[in-house]
Short mmCIF file of C-alpha atoms in Angstrom, two decimals:
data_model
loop_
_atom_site.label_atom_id
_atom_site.label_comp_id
_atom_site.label_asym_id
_atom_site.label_seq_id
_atom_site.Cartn_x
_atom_site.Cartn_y
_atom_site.Cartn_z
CA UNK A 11 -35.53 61.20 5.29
CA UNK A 12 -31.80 61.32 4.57
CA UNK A 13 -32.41 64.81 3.39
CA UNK A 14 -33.82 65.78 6.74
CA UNK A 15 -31.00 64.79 8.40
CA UNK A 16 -28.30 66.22 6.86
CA UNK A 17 -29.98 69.57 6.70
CA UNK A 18 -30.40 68.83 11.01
CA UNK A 19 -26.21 68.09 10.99
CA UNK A 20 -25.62 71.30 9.13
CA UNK A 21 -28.01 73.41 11.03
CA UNK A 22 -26.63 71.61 14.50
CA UNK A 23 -22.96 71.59 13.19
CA UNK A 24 -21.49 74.18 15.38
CA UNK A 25 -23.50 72.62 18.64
CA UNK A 26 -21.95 69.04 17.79
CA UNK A 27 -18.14 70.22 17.25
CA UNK A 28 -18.13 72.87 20.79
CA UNK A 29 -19.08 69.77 22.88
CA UNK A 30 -18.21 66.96 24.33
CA UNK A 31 -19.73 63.21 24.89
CA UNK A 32 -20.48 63.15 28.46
CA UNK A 33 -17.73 59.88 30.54
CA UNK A 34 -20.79 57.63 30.33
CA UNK A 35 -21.34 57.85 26.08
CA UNK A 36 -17.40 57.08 26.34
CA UNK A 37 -17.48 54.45 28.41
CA UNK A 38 -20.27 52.83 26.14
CA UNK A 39 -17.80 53.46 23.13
CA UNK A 40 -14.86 51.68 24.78
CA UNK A 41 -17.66 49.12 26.32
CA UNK A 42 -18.62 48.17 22.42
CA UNK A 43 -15.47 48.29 21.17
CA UNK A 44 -13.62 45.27 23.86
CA UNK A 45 -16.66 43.34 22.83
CA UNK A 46 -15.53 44.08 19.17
CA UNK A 47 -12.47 42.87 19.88
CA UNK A 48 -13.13 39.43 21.98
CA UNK A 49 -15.37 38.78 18.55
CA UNK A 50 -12.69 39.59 16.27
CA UNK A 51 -10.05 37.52 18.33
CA UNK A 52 -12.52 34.47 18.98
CA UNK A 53 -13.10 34.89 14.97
CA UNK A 54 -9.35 35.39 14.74
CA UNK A 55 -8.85 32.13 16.75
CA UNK A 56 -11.56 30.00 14.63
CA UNK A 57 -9.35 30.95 11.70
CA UNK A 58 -6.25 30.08 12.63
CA UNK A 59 -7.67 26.57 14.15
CA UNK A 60 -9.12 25.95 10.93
CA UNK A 61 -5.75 26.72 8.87
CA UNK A 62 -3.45 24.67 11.64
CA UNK A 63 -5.86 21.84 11.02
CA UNK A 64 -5.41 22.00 7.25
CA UNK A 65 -1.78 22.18 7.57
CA UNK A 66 -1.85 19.40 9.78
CA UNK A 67 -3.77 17.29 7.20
CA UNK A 68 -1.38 18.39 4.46
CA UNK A 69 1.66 17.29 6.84
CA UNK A 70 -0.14 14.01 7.11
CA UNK A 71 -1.00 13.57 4.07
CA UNK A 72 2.75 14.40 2.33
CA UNK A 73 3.98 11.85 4.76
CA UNK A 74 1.55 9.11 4.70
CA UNK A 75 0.74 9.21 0.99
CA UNK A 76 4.44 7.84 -0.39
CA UNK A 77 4.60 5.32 1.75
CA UNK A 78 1.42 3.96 0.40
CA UNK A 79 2.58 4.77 -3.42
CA UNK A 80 5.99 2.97 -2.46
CA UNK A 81 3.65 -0.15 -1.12
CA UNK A 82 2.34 -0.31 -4.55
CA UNK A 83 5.77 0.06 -6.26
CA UNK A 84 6.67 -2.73 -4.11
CA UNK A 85 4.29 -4.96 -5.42
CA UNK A 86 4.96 -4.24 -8.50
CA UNK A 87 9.08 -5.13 -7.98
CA UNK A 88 7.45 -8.10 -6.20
CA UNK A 89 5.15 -9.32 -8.95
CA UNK A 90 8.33 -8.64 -11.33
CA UNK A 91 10.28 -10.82 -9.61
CA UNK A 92 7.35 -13.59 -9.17
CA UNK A 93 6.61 -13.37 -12.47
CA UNK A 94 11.19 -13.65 -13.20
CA UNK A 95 11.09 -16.86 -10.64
CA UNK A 96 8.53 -18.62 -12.10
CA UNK A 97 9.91 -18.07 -15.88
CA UNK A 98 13.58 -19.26 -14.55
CA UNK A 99 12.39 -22.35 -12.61
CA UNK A 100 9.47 -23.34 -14.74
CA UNK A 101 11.28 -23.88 -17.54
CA UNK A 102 13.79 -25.79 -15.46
CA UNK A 103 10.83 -28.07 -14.15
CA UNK A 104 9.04 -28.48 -17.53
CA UNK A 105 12.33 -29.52 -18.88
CA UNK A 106 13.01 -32.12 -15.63
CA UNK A 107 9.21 -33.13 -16.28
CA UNK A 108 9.80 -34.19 -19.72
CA UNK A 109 13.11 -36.01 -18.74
CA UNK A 110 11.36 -38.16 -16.36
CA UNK A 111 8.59 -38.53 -18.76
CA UNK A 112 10.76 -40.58 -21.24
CA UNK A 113 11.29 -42.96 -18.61
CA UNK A 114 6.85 -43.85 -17.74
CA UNK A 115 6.48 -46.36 -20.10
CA UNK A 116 9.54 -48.36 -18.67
CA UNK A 117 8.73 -47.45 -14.99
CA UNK A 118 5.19 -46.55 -14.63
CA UNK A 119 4.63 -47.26 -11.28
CA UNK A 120 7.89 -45.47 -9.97
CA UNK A 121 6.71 -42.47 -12.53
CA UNK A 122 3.19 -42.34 -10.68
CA UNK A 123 5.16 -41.94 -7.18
CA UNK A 124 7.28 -39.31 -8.38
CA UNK A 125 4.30 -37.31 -9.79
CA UNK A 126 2.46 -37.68 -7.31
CA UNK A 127 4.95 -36.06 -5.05
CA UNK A 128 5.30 -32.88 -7.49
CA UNK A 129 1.56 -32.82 -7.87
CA UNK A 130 1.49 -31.76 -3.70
CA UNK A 131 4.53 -29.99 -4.32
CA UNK A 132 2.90 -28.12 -7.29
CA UNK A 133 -0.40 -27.48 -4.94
CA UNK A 134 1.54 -26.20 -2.08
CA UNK A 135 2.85 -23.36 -4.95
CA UNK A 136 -0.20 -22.16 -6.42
CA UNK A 137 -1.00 -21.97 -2.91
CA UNK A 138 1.30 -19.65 -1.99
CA UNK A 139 0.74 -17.82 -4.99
CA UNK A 140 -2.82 -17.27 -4.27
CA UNK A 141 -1.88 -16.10 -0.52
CA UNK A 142 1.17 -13.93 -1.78
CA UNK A 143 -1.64 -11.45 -3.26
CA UNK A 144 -3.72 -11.25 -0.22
CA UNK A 145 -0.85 -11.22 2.96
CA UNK A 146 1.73 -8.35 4.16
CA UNK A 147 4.14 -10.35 4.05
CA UNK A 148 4.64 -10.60 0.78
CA UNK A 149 8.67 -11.45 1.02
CA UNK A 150 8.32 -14.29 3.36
CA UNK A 151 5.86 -15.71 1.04
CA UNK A 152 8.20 -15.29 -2.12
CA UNK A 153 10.94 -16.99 -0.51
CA UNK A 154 8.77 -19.84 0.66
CA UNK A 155 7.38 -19.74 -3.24
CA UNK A 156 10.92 -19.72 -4.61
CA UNK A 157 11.92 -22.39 -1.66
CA UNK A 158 9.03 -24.70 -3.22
CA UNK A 159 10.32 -24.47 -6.61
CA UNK A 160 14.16 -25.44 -5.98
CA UNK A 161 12.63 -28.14 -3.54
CA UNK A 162 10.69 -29.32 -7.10
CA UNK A 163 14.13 -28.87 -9.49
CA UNK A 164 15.69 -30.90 -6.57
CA UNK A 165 13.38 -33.70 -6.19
CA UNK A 166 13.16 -34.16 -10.25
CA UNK A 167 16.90 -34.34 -10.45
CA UNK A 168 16.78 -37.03 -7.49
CA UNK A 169 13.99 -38.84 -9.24
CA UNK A 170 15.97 -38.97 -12.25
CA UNK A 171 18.90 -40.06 -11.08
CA UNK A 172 16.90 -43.25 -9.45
CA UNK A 173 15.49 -44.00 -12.73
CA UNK A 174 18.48 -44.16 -14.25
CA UNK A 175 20.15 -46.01 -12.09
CA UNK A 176 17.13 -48.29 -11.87
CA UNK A 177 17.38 -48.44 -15.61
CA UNK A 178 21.05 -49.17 -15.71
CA UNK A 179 20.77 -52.11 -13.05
CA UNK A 180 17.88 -53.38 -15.48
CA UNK A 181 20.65 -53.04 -18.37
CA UNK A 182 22.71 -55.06 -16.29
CA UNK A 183 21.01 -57.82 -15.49
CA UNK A 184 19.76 -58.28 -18.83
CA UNK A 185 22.82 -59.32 -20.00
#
């Protein structure tokens, strides 16, 4: 079949090159080709929607994704200095704790006051350690957590400084 027609072009060649397409083949040729074009610009369009909206994303994405990486990073600077705090002033408690300790056997009642007070105290913490994982406002709640902890070193130094002088008015009127 192909063979057919090229033989017909060769045999018809000189017809096809002396004449013309009448206006109305022409107009069907520049008729076809507009419609080529509206496809090729709607196609055109779709493309350049689709690669806007990528870059868009991308845009997003570069700016929204640090912040979210420094949000970690700041939890981690957070739980460093939680985990600094609690070293500094726990040792400074345990150390107040024992001090007052020496003195339960000579005031136990007064002792069971005063550790009763740091128990609540002591709650109110590990409170606020349990909610510093789980709020946004995770420096509010570190300052209340350190506030807790100097109220603690505070109150031990206070209680210890009534037992003593309890103990030293007890010396006194011994004698």
């Amino acid at each position: 079949m192909i063979d057919e027609l090229e033989d017909f072009i060769k045999i018809n060649r000189r017809a096809f090159n002396n004449g013309e397409p009448s206006k109305e083949v022409w107009a069907k040729i520049a008729k076809n080709l507009q419609q080529k074009r509206a496809k090729r610009s709607t196609r055109l369009l779709t493309w350049l929607g689709g690669i806007a909206a990528v870059f868009t994303l991308s845009a997003m994405a570069l700016i929204y994704i640090p912040k979210f990486v420094n949000v970690d990073g700041a939890k981690n600077s957070v739980n460093a200095d939680v985990a600094k705090n609690e070293t500094r002033y726990r040792s400074l408690i345990i150390e107040k704790k024992d001090s007052l300790a020496i003195f339960a056997s000579s005031n136990p009642d007064l002792y069971r006051r005063f550790t009763a007070d740091l128990f609540k105290l002591d709650e109110e913490y590990n409170r606020l350690k349990d909610e510093l994982n789980t709020t946004p406002n995770r420096p509010i709640i570190l300052q209340a957590m350190i506030k807790n902890r100097e109220i603690q070193l505070k109150l031990l130094k206070q209680q210890l400084l009534i037992i003593n002088q309890v103990d030293s008015y007890n010396r006194v009127n011994q004698i």
